[in-house]
């Protein structure tokens, strides 16, 4: 498993705006979508290409085209939904699955409430989306859902905005083949499982449910 911190200046600038407690839901949503789009640019860097020839205005022209490997985008509800639009701006033909999980506030364990995924998961490269990798429980459970329905670990990339060292460790231990892409590895978790310094509750800030 690799952990890639995408430290593009635009991402870091937008992330700082998202961390600011005075940023309201409208701006928070827009910033998350923009960062997700910029992350998609980086994460799709290794997509396979094949040669193609097109007829240009001045004659034949050799070019490249994406070789047709299918993509799937899977947000973890709720907060992962905020990343879907940005990713689809760059890969509009990807199928979208949904995994509904929430953290029990006392045990911090993930609780499943919804799962709807494309049937041909085994054939797809999958981007699993959640802005927050905190204790790692939700991400690890979502990876297990995907695998139970046929996805291959090596084809799953987990995209998040922030992660804690603990979250990385838990996801790595649960599946060493899933690569992590993030905008920041923050310092720690507090005693309620929140990322420090983090940005608070991503779902609440996204949907204005504070
Ligand atoms: C948040 C976040 C992740 C999870 C991360 O969701 O969006 O899914 O917590 O925490 P973990 O790594 O400790 O599992 P939450 O449970 O608050 O649900 P919500 O998105 O519906 O608000
Ligand atoms: N979920 C969030 O939304 N924020 C955190 O800091 C941890 C889990």
Short mmCIF file of C-alpha atoms and ligand atoms in Angstrom, two decimals:
data_model
loop_
_atom_site.label_atom_id
_atom_site.label_comp_id
_atom_site.label_asym_id
_atom_site.label_seq_id
_atom_site.Cartn_x
_atom_site.Cartn_y
_atom_site.Cartn_z
CA UNK A 1 0.00 0.00 0.00
CA UNK A 2 1.22 3.51 -0.72
CA UNK A 3 0.17 6.77 0.91
CA UNK A 4 0.39 9.79 -1.38
CA UNK A 5 -0.01 13.31 -0.02
CA UNK A 6 -1.15 15.50 -2.89
CA UNK A 7 0.53 18.77 -1.99
CA UNK A 8 -0.45 20.85 -5.02
CA UNK A 9 -0.62 24.54 -3.98
CA UNK A 10 -4.25 24.89 -5.10
CA UNK A 11 -5.28 21.91 -2.97
CA UNK A 12 -3.38 23.16 0.08
CA UNK A 13 -4.87 26.67 -0.29
CA UNK A 14 -8.43 25.35 -0.60
CA UNK A 15 -7.93 22.90 2.26
CA UNK A 16 -6.90 25.75 4.58
CA UNK A 17 -10.12 27.58 3.67
CA UNK A 18 -12.07 24.42 4.53
CA UNK A 19 -10.36 24.14 7.92
CA UNK A 20 -11.40 27.72 8.79
CA UNK A 21 -14.37 27.49 11.17
CA UNK A 22 -15.99 30.57 9.59
CA UNK A 23 -16.33 28.84 6.19
CA UNK A 24 -20.04 28.05 5.72
CA UNK A 25 -21.69 25.07 3.96
CA UNK A 26 -21.91 26.70 0.50
CA UNK A 27 -18.19 27.49 0.31
CA UNK A 28 -17.30 24.22 2.08
CA UNK A 29 -19.22 22.23 -0.55
CA UNK A 30 -17.65 24.11 -3.45
CA UNK A 31 -14.14 23.76 -2.05
CA UNK A 32 -14.56 20.03 -1.44
CA UNK A 33 -15.78 19.51 -4.99
CA UNK A 34 -12.86 21.53 -6.40
CA UNK A 35 -10.29 19.64 -4.33
CA UNK A 36 -11.82 16.30 -5.36
CA UNK A 37 -11.48 17.33 -9.01
CA UNK A 38 -7.83 18.26 -8.52
CA UNK A 39 -7.23 14.95 -6.72
CA UNK A 40 -8.86 13.06 -9.59
CA UNK A 41 -6.34 14.67 -11.95
CA UNK A 42 -3.50 13.22 -9.87
CA UNK A 43 -5.08 9.82 -9.19
CA UNK A 44 -5.87 9.16 -12.85
CA UNK A 45 -2.22 9.75 -13.83
CA UNK A 46 -1.61 6.01 -14.27
CA UNK A 47 -4.70 5.20 -16.38
CA UNK A 48 -3.68 3.07 -19.37
CA UNK A 49 -3.67 4.63 -22.84
CA UNK A 50 -3.71 3.11 -26.30
CA UNK A 51 -2.75 4.49 -29.68
CA UNK A 52 -5.41 5.87 -31.98
CA UNK A 53 -5.42 7.76 -35.26
CA UNK A 54 -7.89 10.57 -35.98
CA UNK A 55 -8.48 12.52 -39.14
CA UNK A 56 -7.43 16.09 -38.44
CA UNK A 57 -8.22 19.13 -40.62
CA UNK A 58 -4.80 18.80 -42.27
CA UNK A 59 -4.68 15.00 -42.46
CA UNK A 60 -4.24 11.92 -40.28
CA UNK A 61 -2.94 12.50 -36.76
CA UNK A 62 -1.62 9.92 -34.25
CA UNK A 63 -2.94 10.31 -30.74
CA UNK A 64 -3.78 8.49 -27.51
CA UNK A 65 -7.05 7.40 -26.02
CA UNK A 66 -7.95 5.92 -22.64
CA UNK A 67 -7.87 2.18 -23.18
CA UNK A 68 -11.36 1.47 -21.95
CA UNK A 69 -10.76 0.14 -18.42
CA UNK A 70 -13.97 0.76 -16.53
CA UNK A 71 -14.02 3.13 -13.59
CA UNK A 72 -16.24 3.20 -10.52
CA UNK A 73 -16.66 5.96 -7.97
CA UNK A 74 -17.95 4.96 -4.52
CA UNK A 75 -18.70 7.65 -1.94
CA UNK A 76 -19.11 6.68 1.71
CA UNK A 77 -22.29 8.48 2.85
CA UNK A 78 -22.74 11.15 3.83
CA UNK A 79 -19.61 13.19 3.50
CA UNK A 80 -18.16 11.25 0.54
CA UNK A 81 -21.05 12.57 -1.55
CA UNK A 82 -19.35 15.96 -1.52
CA UNK A 83 -16.46 14.57 -3.57
CA UNK A 84 -18.48 12.82 -6.31
CA UNK A 85 -19.23 15.85 -8.52
CA UNK A 86 -15.59 16.90 -8.70
CA UNK A 87 -14.42 13.42 -9.71
CA UNK A 88 -17.18 13.02 -12.32
CA UNK A 89 -16.17 16.31 -13.92
CA UNK A 90 -12.99 14.51 -15.06
CA UNK A 91 -14.32 10.94 -15.49
CA UNK A 92 -17.97 11.50 -16.46
CA UNK A 93 -18.61 7.93 -17.58
CA UNK A 94 -17.68 6.29 -14.28
CA UNK A 95 -20.45 4.31 -12.58
CA UNK A 96 -21.33 5.49 -9.08
CA UNK A 97 -21.99 3.13 -6.16
CA UNK A 98 -22.97 4.19 -2.63
CA UNK A 99 -22.04 2.81 0.77
CA UNK A 100 -24.00 4.19 3.74
CA UNK A 101 -22.08 4.09 7.02
CA UNK A 102 -22.14 6.18 10.16
CA UNK A 103 -19.94 6.03 13.21
CA UNK A 104 -21.66 5.05 16.42
CA UNK A 105 -20.87 8.03 18.65
CA UNK A 106 -20.07 5.90 21.68
CA UNK A 107 -18.19 2.94 20.25
CA UNK A 108 -16.85 4.80 17.15
CA UNK A 109 -17.61 1.58 15.23
CA UNK A 110 -19.08 1.95 11.71
CA UNK A 111 -22.76 1.01 11.29
CA UNK A 112 -24.01 0.07 7.81
CA UNK A 113 -27.36 1.42 6.59
CA UNK A 114 -27.15 1.33 2.78
CA UNK A 115 -25.18 -0.33 0.01
CA UNK A 116 -25.82 -0.12 -3.74
CA UNK A 117 -22.92 -0.93 -6.05
CA UNK A 118 -22.37 -1.65 -9.75
CA UNK A 119 -22.55 -5.40 -10.43
CA UNK A 120 -19.29 -5.67 -12.37
CA UNK A 121 -17.01 -4.44 -9.57
CA UNK A 122 -14.32 -7.00 -10.38
CA UNK A 123 -13.71 -5.34 -13.76
CA UNK A 124 -13.44 -1.80 -12.44
CA UNK A 125 -10.80 0.49 -11.03
CA UNK A 126 -12.53 1.96 -8.00
CA UNK A 127 -12.15 5.32 -6.28
CA UNK A 128 -13.52 5.02 -2.75
CA UNK A 129 -14.32 8.51 -1.44
CA UNK A 130 -14.55 9.91 2.07
CA UNK A 131 -13.09 13.25 3.17
CA UNK A 132 -12.12 11.88 6.60
CA UNK A 133 -9.97 8.88 7.54
CA UNK A 134 -10.08 9.13 11.34
CA UNK A 135 -10.00 5.84 13.30
CA UNK A 136 -10.05 4.03 9.95
CA UNK A 137 -13.08 1.92 10.89
CA UNK A 138 -15.39 3.29 8.19
CA UNK A 139 -12.83 3.03 5.39
CA UNK A 140 -11.85 -0.52 6.36
CA UNK A 141 -15.52 -1.58 6.50
CA UNK A 142 -16.21 0.02 3.10
CA UNK A 143 -13.25 -1.81 1.55
CA UNK A 144 -14.67 -5.07 2.93
CA UNK A 145 -18.09 -4.35 1.34
CA UNK A 146 -16.42 -3.76 -2.00
CA UNK A 147 -14.40 -6.96 -1.77
CA UNK A 148 -17.41 -9.05 -0.71
CA UNK A 149 -19.10 -7.88 -3.89
CA UNK A 150 -16.17 -8.85 -6.08
CA UNK A 151 -13.83 -5.83 -6.09
CA UNK A 152 -10.09 -6.51 -6.11
CA UNK A 153 -8.00 -4.78 -3.46
CA UNK A 154 -5.31 -3.73 -5.89
CA UNK A 155 -7.93 -1.89 -7.97
CA UNK A 156 -9.22 0.18 -5.03
CA UNK A 157 -7.85 3.66 -4.35
CA UNK A 158 -9.04 5.46 -1.22
CA UNK A 159 -9.29 9.24 -1.67
CA UNK A 160 -9.65 11.47 1.36
CA UNK A 161 -9.04 15.05 2.34
CA UNK A 162 -7.53 14.41 5.75
CA UNK A 163 -6.22 11.38 7.54
CA UNK A 164 -4.80 10.57 10.94
CA UNK A 165 -1.73 8.36 11.42
CA UNK A 166 -4.01 5.88 13.22
CA UNK A 167 -6.45 5.77 10.29
CA UNK A 168 -3.64 5.00 7.87
CA UNK A 169 -2.37 2.24 10.13
CA UNK A 170 -5.82 0.64 10.51
CA UNK A 171 -6.57 0.73 6.78
CA UNK A 172 -3.11 -0.59 5.95
CA UNK A 173 -3.53 -3.46 8.39
CA UNK A 174 -7.00 -4.34 7.12
CA UNK A 175 -5.86 -4.36 3.49
CA UNK A 176 -2.23 -3.65 2.54
CA UNK A 177 -3.09 -3.41 -1.19
CA UNK A 178 -5.37 -0.37 -1.07
CA UNK A 179 -3.53 2.85 -1.97
CA UNK A 180 -4.38 6.04 -0.05
CA UNK A 181 -4.43 9.53 -1.59
CA UNK A 182 -4.87 12.46 0.76
CA UNK A 183 -4.36 16.21 0.98
CA UNK A 184 -2.92 16.02 4.51
CA UNK A 185 -1.78 13.65 7.23
CA UNK A 186 -2.85 15.45 10.39
CA UNK A 187 -1.35 15.04 13.84
CA UNK A 188 -3.67 12.90 15.91
CA UNK A 189 -7.18 11.97 17.03
CA UNK A 190 -8.90 13.44 20.08
CA UNK A 191 -10.68 11.25 22.63
CA UNK A 192 -13.91 11.40 20.56
CA UNK A 193 -12.16 10.15 17.44
CA UNK A 194 -11.97 13.55 15.71
CA UNK A 195 -8.95 14.42 13.60
CA UNK A 196 -6.69 17.15 15.07
CA UNK A 197 -6.42 19.84 13.91
CA UNK A 198 -8.81 18.49 11.24
CA UNK A 199 -11.81 20.49 10.10
CA UNK A 200 -14.56 19.25 12.44
CA UNK A 201 -17.43 17.03 11.33
CA UNK A 202 -17.22 16.93 7.55
CA UNK A 203 -20.81 15.72 6.98
CA UNK A 204 -22.27 18.37 9.27
CA UNK A 205 -20.25 21.19 7.69
CA UNK A 206 -21.13 19.98 4.18
CA UNK A 207 -24.87 19.73 4.77
CA UNK A 208 -25.28 22.45 7.42
CA UNK A 209 -26.51 20.06 10.12
CA UNK A 210 -24.38 21.43 12.99
C1 LIG B 1 -17.45 10.53 9.21
C2 LIG B 1 -16.62 10.57 7.96
C3 LIG B 1 -16.21 9.14 7.80
C4 LIG B 1 -16.05 8.67 9.22
C5 LIG B 1 -14.59 8.64 9.54
O1 LIG B 1 -18.71 10.08 8.95
O2 LIG B 1 -17.29 11.08 6.84
O3 LIG B 1 -17.15 8.34 7.12
O4 LIG B 1 -16.70 9.64 10.05
O5 LIG B 1 -14.37 8.14 10.80
P1 LIG B 1 -13.61 6.79 11.10
O6 LIG B 1 -12.37 6.78 10.26
O7 LIG B 1 -13.31 6.91 12.56
O8 LIG B 1 -14.52 5.64 10.82
P2 LIG B 1 -19.85 10.02 10.09
O9 LIG B 1 -19.80 8.73 10.81
O10 LIG B 1 -19.76 11.26 10.94
O11 LIG B 1 -21.17 10.00 9.25
P3 LIG B 1 -21.81 11.12 8.31
O12 LIG B 1 -20.89 11.27 7.10
O13 LIG B 1 -23.12 10.54 7.96
O14 LIG B 1 -21.91 12.39 9.09
N1 LIG B 2 -15.45 12.33 11.04
C1 LIG B 2 -15.42 13.65 10.76
O1 LIG B 2 -16.30 14.16 10.06
N2 LIG B 2 -14.43 14.37 11.29
C2 LIG B 2 -13.47 13.86 12.04
O2 LIG B 2 -12.56 14.60 12.48
C3 LIG B 2 -13.51 12.48 12.32
C4 LIG B 2 -14.52 11.73 11.80
#
